[in-house]
mmCIF file of C-alpha atoms and ligand atoms in Angstrom:
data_model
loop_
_atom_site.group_PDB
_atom_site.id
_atom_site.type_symbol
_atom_site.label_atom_id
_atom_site.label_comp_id
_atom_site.label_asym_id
_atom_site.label_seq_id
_atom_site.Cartn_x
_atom_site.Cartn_y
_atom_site.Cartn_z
ATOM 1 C CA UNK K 1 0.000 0.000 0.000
ATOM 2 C CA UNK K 2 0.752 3.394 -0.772
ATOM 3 C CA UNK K 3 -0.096 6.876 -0.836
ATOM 4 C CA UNK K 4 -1.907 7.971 -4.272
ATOM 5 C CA UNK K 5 0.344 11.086 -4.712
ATOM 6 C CA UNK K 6 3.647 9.109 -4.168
ATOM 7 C CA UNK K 7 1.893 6.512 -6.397
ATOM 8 C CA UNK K 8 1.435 8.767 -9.588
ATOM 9 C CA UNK K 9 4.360 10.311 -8.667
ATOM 10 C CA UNK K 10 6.575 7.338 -9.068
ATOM 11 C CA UNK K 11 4.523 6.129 -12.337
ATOM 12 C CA UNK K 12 5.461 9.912 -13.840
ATOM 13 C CA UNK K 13 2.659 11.132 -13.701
ATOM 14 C CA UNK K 14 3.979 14.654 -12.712
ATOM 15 C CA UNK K 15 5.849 15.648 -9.423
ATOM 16 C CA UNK K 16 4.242 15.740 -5.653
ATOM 17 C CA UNK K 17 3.323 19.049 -5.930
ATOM 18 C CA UNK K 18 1.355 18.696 -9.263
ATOM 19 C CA UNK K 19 -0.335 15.350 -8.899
ATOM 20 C CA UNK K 20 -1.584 16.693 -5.456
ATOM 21 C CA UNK K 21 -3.256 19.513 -7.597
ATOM 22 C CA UNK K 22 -4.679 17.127 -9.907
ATOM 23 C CA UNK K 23 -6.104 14.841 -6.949
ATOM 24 C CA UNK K 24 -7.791 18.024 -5.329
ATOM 25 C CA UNK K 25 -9.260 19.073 -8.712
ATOM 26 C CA UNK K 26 -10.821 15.602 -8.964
ATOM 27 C CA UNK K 27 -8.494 14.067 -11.863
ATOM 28 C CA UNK K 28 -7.767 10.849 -9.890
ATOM 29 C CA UNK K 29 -10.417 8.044 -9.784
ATOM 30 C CA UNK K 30 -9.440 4.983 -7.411
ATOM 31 C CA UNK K 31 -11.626 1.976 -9.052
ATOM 32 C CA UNK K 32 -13.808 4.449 -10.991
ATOM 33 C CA UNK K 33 -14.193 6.354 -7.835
ATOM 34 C CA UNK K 34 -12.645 10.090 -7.716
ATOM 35 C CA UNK K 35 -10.471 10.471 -4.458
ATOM 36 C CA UNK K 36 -9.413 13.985 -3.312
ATOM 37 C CA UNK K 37 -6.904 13.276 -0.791
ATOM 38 C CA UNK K 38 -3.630 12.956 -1.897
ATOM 39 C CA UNK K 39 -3.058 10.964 1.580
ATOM 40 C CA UNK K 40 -5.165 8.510 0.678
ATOM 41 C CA UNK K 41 -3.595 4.637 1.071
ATOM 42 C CA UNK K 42 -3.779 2.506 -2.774
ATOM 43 C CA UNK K 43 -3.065 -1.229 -2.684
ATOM 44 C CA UNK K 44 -0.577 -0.877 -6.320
ATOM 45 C CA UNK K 45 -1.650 -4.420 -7.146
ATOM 46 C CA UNK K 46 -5.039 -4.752 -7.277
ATOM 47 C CA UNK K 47 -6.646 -0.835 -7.449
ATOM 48 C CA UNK K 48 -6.821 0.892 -10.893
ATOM 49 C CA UNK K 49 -5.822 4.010 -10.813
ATOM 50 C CA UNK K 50 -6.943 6.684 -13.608
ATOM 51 C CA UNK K 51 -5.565 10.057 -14.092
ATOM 52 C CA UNK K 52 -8.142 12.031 -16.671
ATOM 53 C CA UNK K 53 -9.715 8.646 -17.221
ATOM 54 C CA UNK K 54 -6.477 7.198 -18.515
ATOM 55 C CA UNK K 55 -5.681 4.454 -16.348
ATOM 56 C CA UNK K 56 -1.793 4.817 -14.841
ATOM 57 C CA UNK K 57 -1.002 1.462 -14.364
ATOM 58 C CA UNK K 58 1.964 0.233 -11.460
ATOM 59 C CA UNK K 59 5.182 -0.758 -12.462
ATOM 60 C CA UNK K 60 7.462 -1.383 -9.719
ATOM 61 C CA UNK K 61 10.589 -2.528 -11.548
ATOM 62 C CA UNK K 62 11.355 -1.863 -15.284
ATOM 63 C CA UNK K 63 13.761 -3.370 -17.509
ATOM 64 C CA UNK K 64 15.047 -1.783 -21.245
ATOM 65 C CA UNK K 65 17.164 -2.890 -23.570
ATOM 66 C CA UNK K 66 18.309 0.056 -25.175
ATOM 67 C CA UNK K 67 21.419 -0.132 -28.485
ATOM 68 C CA UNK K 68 22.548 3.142 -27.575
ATOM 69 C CA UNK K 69 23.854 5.060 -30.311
ATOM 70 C CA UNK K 70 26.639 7.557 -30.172
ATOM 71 C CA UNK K 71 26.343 11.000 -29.211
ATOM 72 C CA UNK K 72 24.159 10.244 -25.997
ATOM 73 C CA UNK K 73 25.895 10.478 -22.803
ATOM 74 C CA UNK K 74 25.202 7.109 -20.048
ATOM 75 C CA UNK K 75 23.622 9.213 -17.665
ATOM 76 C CA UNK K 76 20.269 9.547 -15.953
ATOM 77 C CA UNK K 77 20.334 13.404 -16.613
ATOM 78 C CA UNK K 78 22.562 16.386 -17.862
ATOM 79 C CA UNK K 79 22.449 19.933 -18.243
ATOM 80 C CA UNK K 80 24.016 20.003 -22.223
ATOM 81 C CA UNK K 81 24.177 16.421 -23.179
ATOM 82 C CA UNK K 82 21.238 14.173 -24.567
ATOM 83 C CA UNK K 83 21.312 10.988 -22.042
ATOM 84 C CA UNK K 84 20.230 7.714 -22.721
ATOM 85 C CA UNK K 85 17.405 7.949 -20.588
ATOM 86 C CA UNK K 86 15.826 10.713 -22.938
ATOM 87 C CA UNK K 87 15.524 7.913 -25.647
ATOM 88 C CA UNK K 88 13.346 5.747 -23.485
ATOM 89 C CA UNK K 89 10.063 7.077 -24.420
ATOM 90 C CA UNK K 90 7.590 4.652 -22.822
ATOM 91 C CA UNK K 91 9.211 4.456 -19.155
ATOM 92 C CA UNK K 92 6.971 5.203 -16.660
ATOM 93 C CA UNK K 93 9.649 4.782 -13.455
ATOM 94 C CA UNK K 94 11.471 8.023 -12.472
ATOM 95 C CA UNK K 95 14.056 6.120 -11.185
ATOM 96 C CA UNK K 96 15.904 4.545 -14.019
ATOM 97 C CA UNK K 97 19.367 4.493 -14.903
ATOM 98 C CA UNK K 98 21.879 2.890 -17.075
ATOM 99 C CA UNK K 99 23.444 -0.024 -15.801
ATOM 100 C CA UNK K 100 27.179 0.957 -16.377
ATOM 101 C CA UNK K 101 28.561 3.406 -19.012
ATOM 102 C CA UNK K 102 29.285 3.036 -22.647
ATOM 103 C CA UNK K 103 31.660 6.129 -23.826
ATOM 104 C CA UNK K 104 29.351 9.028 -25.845
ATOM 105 C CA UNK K 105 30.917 7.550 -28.984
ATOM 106 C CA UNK K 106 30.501 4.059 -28.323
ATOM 107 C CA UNK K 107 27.514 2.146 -29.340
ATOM 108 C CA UNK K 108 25.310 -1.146 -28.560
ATOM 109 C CA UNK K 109 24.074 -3.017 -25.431
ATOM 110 C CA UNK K 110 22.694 -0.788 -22.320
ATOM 111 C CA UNK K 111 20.588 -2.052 -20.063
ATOM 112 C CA UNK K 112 18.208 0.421 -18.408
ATOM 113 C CA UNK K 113 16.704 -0.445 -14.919
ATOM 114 C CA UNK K 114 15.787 1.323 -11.454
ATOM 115 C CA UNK K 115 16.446 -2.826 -10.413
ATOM 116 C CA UNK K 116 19.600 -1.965 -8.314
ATOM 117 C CA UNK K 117 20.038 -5.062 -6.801
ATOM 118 C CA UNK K 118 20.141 -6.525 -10.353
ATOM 119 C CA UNK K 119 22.555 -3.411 -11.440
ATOM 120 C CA UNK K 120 25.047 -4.596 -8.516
ATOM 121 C CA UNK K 121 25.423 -8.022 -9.270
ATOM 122 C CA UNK K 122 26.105 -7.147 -13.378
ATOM 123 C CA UNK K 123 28.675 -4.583 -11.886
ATOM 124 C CA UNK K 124 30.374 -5.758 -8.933
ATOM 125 C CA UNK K 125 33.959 -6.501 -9.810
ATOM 126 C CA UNK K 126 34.122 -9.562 -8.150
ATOM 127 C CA UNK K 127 31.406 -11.318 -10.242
ATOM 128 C CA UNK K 128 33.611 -10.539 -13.374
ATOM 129 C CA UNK K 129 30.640 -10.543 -15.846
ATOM 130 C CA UNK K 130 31.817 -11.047 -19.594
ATOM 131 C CA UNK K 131 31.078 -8.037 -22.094
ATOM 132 C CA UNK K 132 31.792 -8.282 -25.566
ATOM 133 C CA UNK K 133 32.363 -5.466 -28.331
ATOM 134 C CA UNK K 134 32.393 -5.416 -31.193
ATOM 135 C CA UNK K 135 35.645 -2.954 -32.292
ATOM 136 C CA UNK K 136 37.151 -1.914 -35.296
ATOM 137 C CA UNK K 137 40.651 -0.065 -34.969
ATOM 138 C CA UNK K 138 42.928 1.507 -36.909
ATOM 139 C CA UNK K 139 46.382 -1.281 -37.176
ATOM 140 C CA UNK K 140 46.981 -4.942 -37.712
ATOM 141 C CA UNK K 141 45.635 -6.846 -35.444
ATOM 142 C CA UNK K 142 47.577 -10.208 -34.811
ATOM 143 C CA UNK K 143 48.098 -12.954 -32.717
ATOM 144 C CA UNK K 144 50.560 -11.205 -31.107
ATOM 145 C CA UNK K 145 47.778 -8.900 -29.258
ATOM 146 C CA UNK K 146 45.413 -11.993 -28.775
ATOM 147 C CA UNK K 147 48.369 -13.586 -26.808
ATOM 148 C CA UNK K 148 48.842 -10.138 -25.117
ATOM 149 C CA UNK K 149 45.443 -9.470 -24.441
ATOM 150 C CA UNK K 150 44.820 -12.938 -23.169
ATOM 151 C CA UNK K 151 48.022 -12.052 -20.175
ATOM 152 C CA UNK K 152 47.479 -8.653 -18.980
ATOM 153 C CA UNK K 153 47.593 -5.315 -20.651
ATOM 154 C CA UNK K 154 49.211 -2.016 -18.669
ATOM 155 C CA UNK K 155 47.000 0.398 -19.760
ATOM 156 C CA UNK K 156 48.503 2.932 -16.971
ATOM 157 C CA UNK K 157 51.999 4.070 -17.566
ATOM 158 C CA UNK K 158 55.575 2.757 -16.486
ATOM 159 C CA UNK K 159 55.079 4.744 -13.075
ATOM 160 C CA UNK K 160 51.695 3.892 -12.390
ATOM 161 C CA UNK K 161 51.052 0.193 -13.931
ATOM 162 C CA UNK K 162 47.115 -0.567 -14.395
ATOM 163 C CA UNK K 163 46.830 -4.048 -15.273
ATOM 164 C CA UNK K 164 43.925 -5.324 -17.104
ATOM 165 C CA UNK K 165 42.556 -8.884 -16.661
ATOM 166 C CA UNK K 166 43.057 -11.899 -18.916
ATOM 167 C CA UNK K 167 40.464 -10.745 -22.293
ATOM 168 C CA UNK K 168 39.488 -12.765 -24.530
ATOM 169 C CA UNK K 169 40.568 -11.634 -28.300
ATOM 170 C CA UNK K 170 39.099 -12.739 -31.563
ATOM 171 C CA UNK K 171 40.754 -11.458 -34.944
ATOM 172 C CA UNK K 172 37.481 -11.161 -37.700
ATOM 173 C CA UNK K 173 39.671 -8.966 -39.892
ATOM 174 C CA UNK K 174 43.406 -8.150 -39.590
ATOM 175 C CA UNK K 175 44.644 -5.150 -42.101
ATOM 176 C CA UNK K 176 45.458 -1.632 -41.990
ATOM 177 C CA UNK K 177 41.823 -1.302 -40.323
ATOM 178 C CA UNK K 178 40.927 -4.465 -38.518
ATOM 179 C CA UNK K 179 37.743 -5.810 -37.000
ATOM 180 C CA UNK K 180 37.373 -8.170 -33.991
ATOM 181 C CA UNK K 181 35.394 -9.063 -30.934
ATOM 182 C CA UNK K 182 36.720 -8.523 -27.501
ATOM 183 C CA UNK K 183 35.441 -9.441 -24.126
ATOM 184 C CA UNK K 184 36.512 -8.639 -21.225
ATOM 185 C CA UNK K 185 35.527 -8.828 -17.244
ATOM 186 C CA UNK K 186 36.072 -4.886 -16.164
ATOM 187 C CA UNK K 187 35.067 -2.085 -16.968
ATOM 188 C CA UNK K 188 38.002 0.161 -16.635
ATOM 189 C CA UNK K 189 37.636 3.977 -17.614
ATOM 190 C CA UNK K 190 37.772 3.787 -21.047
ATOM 191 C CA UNK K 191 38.958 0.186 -20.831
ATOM 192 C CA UNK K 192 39.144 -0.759 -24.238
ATOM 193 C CA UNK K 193 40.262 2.290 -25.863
ATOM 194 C CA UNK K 194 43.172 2.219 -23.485
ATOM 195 C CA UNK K 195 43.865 -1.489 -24.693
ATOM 196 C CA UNK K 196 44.281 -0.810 -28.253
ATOM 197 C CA UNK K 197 46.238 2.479 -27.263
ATOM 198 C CA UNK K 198 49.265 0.546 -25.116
ATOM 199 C CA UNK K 199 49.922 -1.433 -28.316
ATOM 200 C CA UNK K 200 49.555 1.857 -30.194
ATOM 201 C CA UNK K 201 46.283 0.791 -32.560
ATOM 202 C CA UNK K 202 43.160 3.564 -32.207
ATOM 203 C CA UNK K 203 39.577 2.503 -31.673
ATOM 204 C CA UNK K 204 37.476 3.929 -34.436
ATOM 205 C CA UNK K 205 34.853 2.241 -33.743
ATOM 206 C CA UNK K 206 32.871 0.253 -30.308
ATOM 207 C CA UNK K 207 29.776 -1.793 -29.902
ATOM 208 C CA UNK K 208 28.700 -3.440 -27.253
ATOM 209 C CA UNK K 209 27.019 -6.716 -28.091
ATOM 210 C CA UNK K 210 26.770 -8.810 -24.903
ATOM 211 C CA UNK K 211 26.791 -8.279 -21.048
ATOM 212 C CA UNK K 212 26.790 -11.473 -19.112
ATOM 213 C CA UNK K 213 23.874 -13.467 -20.314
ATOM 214 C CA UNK K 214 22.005 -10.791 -22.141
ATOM 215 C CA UNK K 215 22.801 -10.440 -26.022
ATOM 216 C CA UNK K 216 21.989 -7.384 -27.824
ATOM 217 C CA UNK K 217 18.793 -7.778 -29.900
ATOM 218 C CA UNK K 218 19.597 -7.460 -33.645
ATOM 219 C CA UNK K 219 16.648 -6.026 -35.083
ATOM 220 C CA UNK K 220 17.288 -2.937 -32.677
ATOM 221 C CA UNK K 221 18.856 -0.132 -34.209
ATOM 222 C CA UNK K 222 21.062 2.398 -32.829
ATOM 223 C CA UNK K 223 18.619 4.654 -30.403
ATOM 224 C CA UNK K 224 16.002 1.897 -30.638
ATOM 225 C CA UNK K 225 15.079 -0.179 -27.624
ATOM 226 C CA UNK K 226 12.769 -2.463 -26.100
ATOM 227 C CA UNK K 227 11.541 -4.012 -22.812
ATOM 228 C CA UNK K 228 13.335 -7.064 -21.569
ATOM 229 C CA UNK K 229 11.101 -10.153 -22.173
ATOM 230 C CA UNK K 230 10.182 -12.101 -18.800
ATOM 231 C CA UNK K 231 12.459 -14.437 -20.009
ATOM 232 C CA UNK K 232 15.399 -12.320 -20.413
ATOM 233 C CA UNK K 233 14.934 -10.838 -16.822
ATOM 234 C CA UNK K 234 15.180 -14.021 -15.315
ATOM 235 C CA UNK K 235 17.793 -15.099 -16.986
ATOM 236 C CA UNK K 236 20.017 -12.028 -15.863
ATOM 237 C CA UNK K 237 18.293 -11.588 -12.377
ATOM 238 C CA UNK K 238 18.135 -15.023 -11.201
ATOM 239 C CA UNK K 239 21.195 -17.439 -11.751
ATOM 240 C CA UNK K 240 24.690 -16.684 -11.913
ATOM 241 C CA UNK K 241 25.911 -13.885 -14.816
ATOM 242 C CA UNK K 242 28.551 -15.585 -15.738
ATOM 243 C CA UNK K 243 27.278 -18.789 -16.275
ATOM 244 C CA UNK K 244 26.484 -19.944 -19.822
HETATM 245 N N1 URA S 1 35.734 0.482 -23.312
HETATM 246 C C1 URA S 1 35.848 1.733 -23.791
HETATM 247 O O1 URA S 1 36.939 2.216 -24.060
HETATM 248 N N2 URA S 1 34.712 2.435 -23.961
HETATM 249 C C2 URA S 1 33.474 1.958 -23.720
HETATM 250 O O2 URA S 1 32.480 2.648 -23.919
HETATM 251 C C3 URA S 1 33.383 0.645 -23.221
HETATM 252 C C4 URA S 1 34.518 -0.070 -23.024
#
């Protein structure tokens, strides 16, 4: 149970202050009955809530899959910057976020959730959930950096080591631009960037395509997204990340 301003409030229905108003101007219907204190208790389960007849149904956690495309900062809000959460039209949670960053210019898998207990367990370093990119850089790519990459990287400098874990590196296309698919266990600022940088290759291009169990759907182009299916939320929220 829970009070009907907090409750439209936290469906985005419009801050404290201005669902309050719209209770005391008799907006709100609770089960096709108007209710004109904002205190009043709601059972978010079973009543049915309406807001100008249009029913504001509960959602208590919600889970997108967003391919972010580049140019949108991983953020929940900023003053200049378009954020991810801009692109997710259909939310009706205040409290989402992104779980993790992807760089502005980097591309592909975000998952969007105001699940933080989910959130922790994809993050927290010691569960060393596998992400894989997609990345195209500028250099030959050879099995001398997929030995390399499988050791440790220091992607700090001579003074300050910062050793990367072992990554896994696949070679799609070696030339003067090559492709391949990377996946690694951190997230290091700018992790992979700084990889390709210590054996002096530039990334000109980053997608995420995986995180843990959850795969990037195809038919979602860059700034389109989706909700998870029940499936899919299970699958991340229940068992073990890491295990495929
Ligand atoms: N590594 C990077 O360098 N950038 C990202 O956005 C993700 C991983």
């Amino acid at each position: 149970m829970l009070r009907l301003d907090r409750y439209l409030a936290e469906m985005g229905a419009g801050s404290r202050q201005e669902v309050k108003k719209y209770i005391r101007k008799g907006k709100v219907k609770v089960n096709g009955d108007t209710v004109r204190n904002p205190e009043q208790k709601v059972d978010e389960f079973r009543d049915r809530i309406c807001l100008d007849e249009k029913e504001i149904a509960y959602a208590s956690f919600e889970y997108f899959m967003l391919n972010k495309p580049a140019g949108v900062v991983s953020a929940t809000q900023d003053r200049r910057e378009k954020t991810v959460l801009d692109l997710i039209q259909s939310k009706k949670r205040k409290d989402l976020f992104p779980v993790g960053r992807l760089d502005k210019d980097t591309e592909g898998l975000l998952l969007i959730t105001n699940d933080g207990m989910l959130a922790h367990r994809l993050l927290s370093p010691g569960k060393h959930v596998d992400k894989t990119y997609f990345v195209r850089v500028q250099g030959r790519v050879t099995e001398k950096e997929v030995e390399l990459f499988g050791k440790r990287v220091n992607i700090g400098t001579s003074e300050k080591p910062e050793w990367t874990m072992p990554a896994e590196l696949t070679v799609l296309e070696s030339g003067e631009i090559s492709e391949v698919r990377l996946t690694i266990q951190e997230g290091k600022y700018h992790q992979i960037k700084r990889m390709f940088q210590a054996v002096d290759m530039k990334v000109l291009y980053l997608k995420r395509e995986r995180m843990g169990l959850l795969k990037l759907d195809l038919s979602l182009e860059p700034g389109q997204y989706r909700a998870l299916t029940q499936e899919e939320i299970q699958r991340v929220a229940d068992k073990d990340v890491t295990e495929y």
